[in-house]
XYZ file of C-alpha atoms in Angstrom:
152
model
C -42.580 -29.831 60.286
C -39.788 -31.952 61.570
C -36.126 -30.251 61.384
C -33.035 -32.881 60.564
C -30.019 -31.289 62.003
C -26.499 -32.567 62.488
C -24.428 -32.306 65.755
C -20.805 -30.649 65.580
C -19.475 -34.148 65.660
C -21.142 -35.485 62.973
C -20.380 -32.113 61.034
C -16.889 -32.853 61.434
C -17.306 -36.462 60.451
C -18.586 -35.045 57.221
C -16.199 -32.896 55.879
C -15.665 -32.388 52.826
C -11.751 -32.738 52.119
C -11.710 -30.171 49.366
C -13.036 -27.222 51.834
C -11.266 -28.415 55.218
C -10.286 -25.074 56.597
C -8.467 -25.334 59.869
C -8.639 -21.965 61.065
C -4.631 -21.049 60.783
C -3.489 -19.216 57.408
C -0.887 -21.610 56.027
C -0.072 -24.775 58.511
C 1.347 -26.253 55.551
C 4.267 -24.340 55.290
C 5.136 -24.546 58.898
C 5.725 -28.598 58.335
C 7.079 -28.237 54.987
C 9.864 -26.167 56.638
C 10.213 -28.657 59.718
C 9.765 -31.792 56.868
C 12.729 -29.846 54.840
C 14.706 -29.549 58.058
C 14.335 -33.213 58.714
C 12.046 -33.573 60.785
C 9.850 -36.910 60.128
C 6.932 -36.053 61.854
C 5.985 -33.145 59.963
C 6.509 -34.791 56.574
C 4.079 -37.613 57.696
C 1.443 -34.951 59.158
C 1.591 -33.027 55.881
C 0.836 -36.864 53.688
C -1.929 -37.551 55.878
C -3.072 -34.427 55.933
C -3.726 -34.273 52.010
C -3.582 -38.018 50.823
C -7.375 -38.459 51.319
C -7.579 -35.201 48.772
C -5.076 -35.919 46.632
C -6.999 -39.554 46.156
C -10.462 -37.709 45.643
C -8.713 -35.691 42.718
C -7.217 -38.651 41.028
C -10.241 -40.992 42.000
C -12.746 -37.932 40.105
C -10.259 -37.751 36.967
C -9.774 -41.916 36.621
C -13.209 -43.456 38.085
C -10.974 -46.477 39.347
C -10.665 -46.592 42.708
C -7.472 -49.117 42.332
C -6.011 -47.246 39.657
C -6.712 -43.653 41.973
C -4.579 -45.598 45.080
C -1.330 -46.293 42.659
C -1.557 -42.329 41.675
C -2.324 -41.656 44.563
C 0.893 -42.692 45.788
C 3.224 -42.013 42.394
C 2.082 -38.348 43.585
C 3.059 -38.338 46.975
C 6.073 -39.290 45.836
C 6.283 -36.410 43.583
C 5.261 -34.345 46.335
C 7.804 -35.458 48.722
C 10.664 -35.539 46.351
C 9.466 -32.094 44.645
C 9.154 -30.156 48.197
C 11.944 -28.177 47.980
C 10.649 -26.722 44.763
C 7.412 -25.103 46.873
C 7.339 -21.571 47.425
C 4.803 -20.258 50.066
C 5.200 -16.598 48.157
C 3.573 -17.901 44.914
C 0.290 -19.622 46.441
C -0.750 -22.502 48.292
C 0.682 -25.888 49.125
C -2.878 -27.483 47.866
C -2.540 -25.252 44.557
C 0.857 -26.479 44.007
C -0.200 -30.112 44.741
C -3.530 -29.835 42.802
C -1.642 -28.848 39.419
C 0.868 -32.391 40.074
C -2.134 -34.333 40.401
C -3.725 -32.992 37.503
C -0.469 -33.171 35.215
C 0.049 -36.253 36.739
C -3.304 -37.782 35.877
C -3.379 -35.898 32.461
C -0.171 -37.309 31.400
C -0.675 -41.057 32.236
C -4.070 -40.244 30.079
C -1.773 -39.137 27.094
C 0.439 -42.156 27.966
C -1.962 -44.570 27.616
C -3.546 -43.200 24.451
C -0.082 -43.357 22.744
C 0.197 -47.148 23.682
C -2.713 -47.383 21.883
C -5.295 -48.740 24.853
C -7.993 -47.192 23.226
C -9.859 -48.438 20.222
C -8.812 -47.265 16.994
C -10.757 -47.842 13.720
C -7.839 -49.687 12.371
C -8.852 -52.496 14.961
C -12.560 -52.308 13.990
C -14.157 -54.819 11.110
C -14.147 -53.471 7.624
C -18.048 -53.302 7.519
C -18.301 -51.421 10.978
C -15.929 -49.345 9.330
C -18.298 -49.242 6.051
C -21.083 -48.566 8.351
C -19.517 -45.973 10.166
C -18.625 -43.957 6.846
C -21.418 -44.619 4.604
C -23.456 -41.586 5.890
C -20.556 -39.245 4.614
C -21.479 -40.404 0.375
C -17.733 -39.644 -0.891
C -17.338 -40.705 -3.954
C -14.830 -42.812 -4.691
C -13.018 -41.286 -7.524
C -11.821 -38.825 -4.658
C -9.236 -41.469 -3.118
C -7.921 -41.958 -6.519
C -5.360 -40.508 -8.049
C -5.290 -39.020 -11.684
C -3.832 -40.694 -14.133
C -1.260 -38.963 -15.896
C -0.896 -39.176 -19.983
C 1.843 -40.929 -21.205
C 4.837 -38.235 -22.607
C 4.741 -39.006 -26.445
């Protein structure tokens, strides 16, 4: 029976971005602290470090793979302009980011269903209308309202 097996290298070509685990227990605070400090370096290590994940998320919630680049960067902007507000003590930097992306993605969802983007009945035909309601057999007396007697 033949065996398929993968070298290391092609392992690490592999990866899944949602389990990378790179052996030290939070490298992401170590450059938020240098990125907060000023440094430049460390805030562009710590984008390209989770941009490809960050896109995943959005690209998994959307199905668009243009519409999953613009969140991808309205997030990062987030991110960046939001980085102050991380604390270390209360979890990790992916948790944090994971619940922005989700909000994010969750709320330009709502947006869009407020604009009305989605089909409504109101923009349907009257018979597709008809057609979708005739299986429900409501009288029509019930939309009615009584009449009331005339005072004498």
């Amino acid at each position: 029976m033949y065996k398929w097996s993968m070298s290391n290298e092609q392992k690490n070509i592999m990866l899944n971005p949602l389990s990378q685990n790179t052996g030290n227990d939070n490298p992401d605070a170590i450059l938020i602290q240098h990125a907060l400090d000023g440094n430049r370096k460390s805030l562009e290590q710590l984008v390209a470090d989770h941009q490809p994940w960050i896109y995943n998320i959005a690209f998994k919630m959307i199905m668009d793979h243009d519409d999953a680049a613009d969140i991808t960067q309205e997030i990062l902007i987030k991110i960046i302009t939001n980085l102050a507000s991380y604390n270390p003590d209360r979890g990790n930097f992916r948790t944090w980011a994971y619940r922005i992306v989700v909000n994010h993605v969750l709320n330009m969802k709502k947006g869009s269903l407020k604009r009305g983007s989605m089909t409504s009945t109101a923009t349907l035909p009257p018979l597709k209308i008809f057609r979708m309601t005739a299986h429900l057999r409501i009288p029509t007396r019930a939309f009615w309202p009584k009449k009331s007697k005339p005072a004498a």
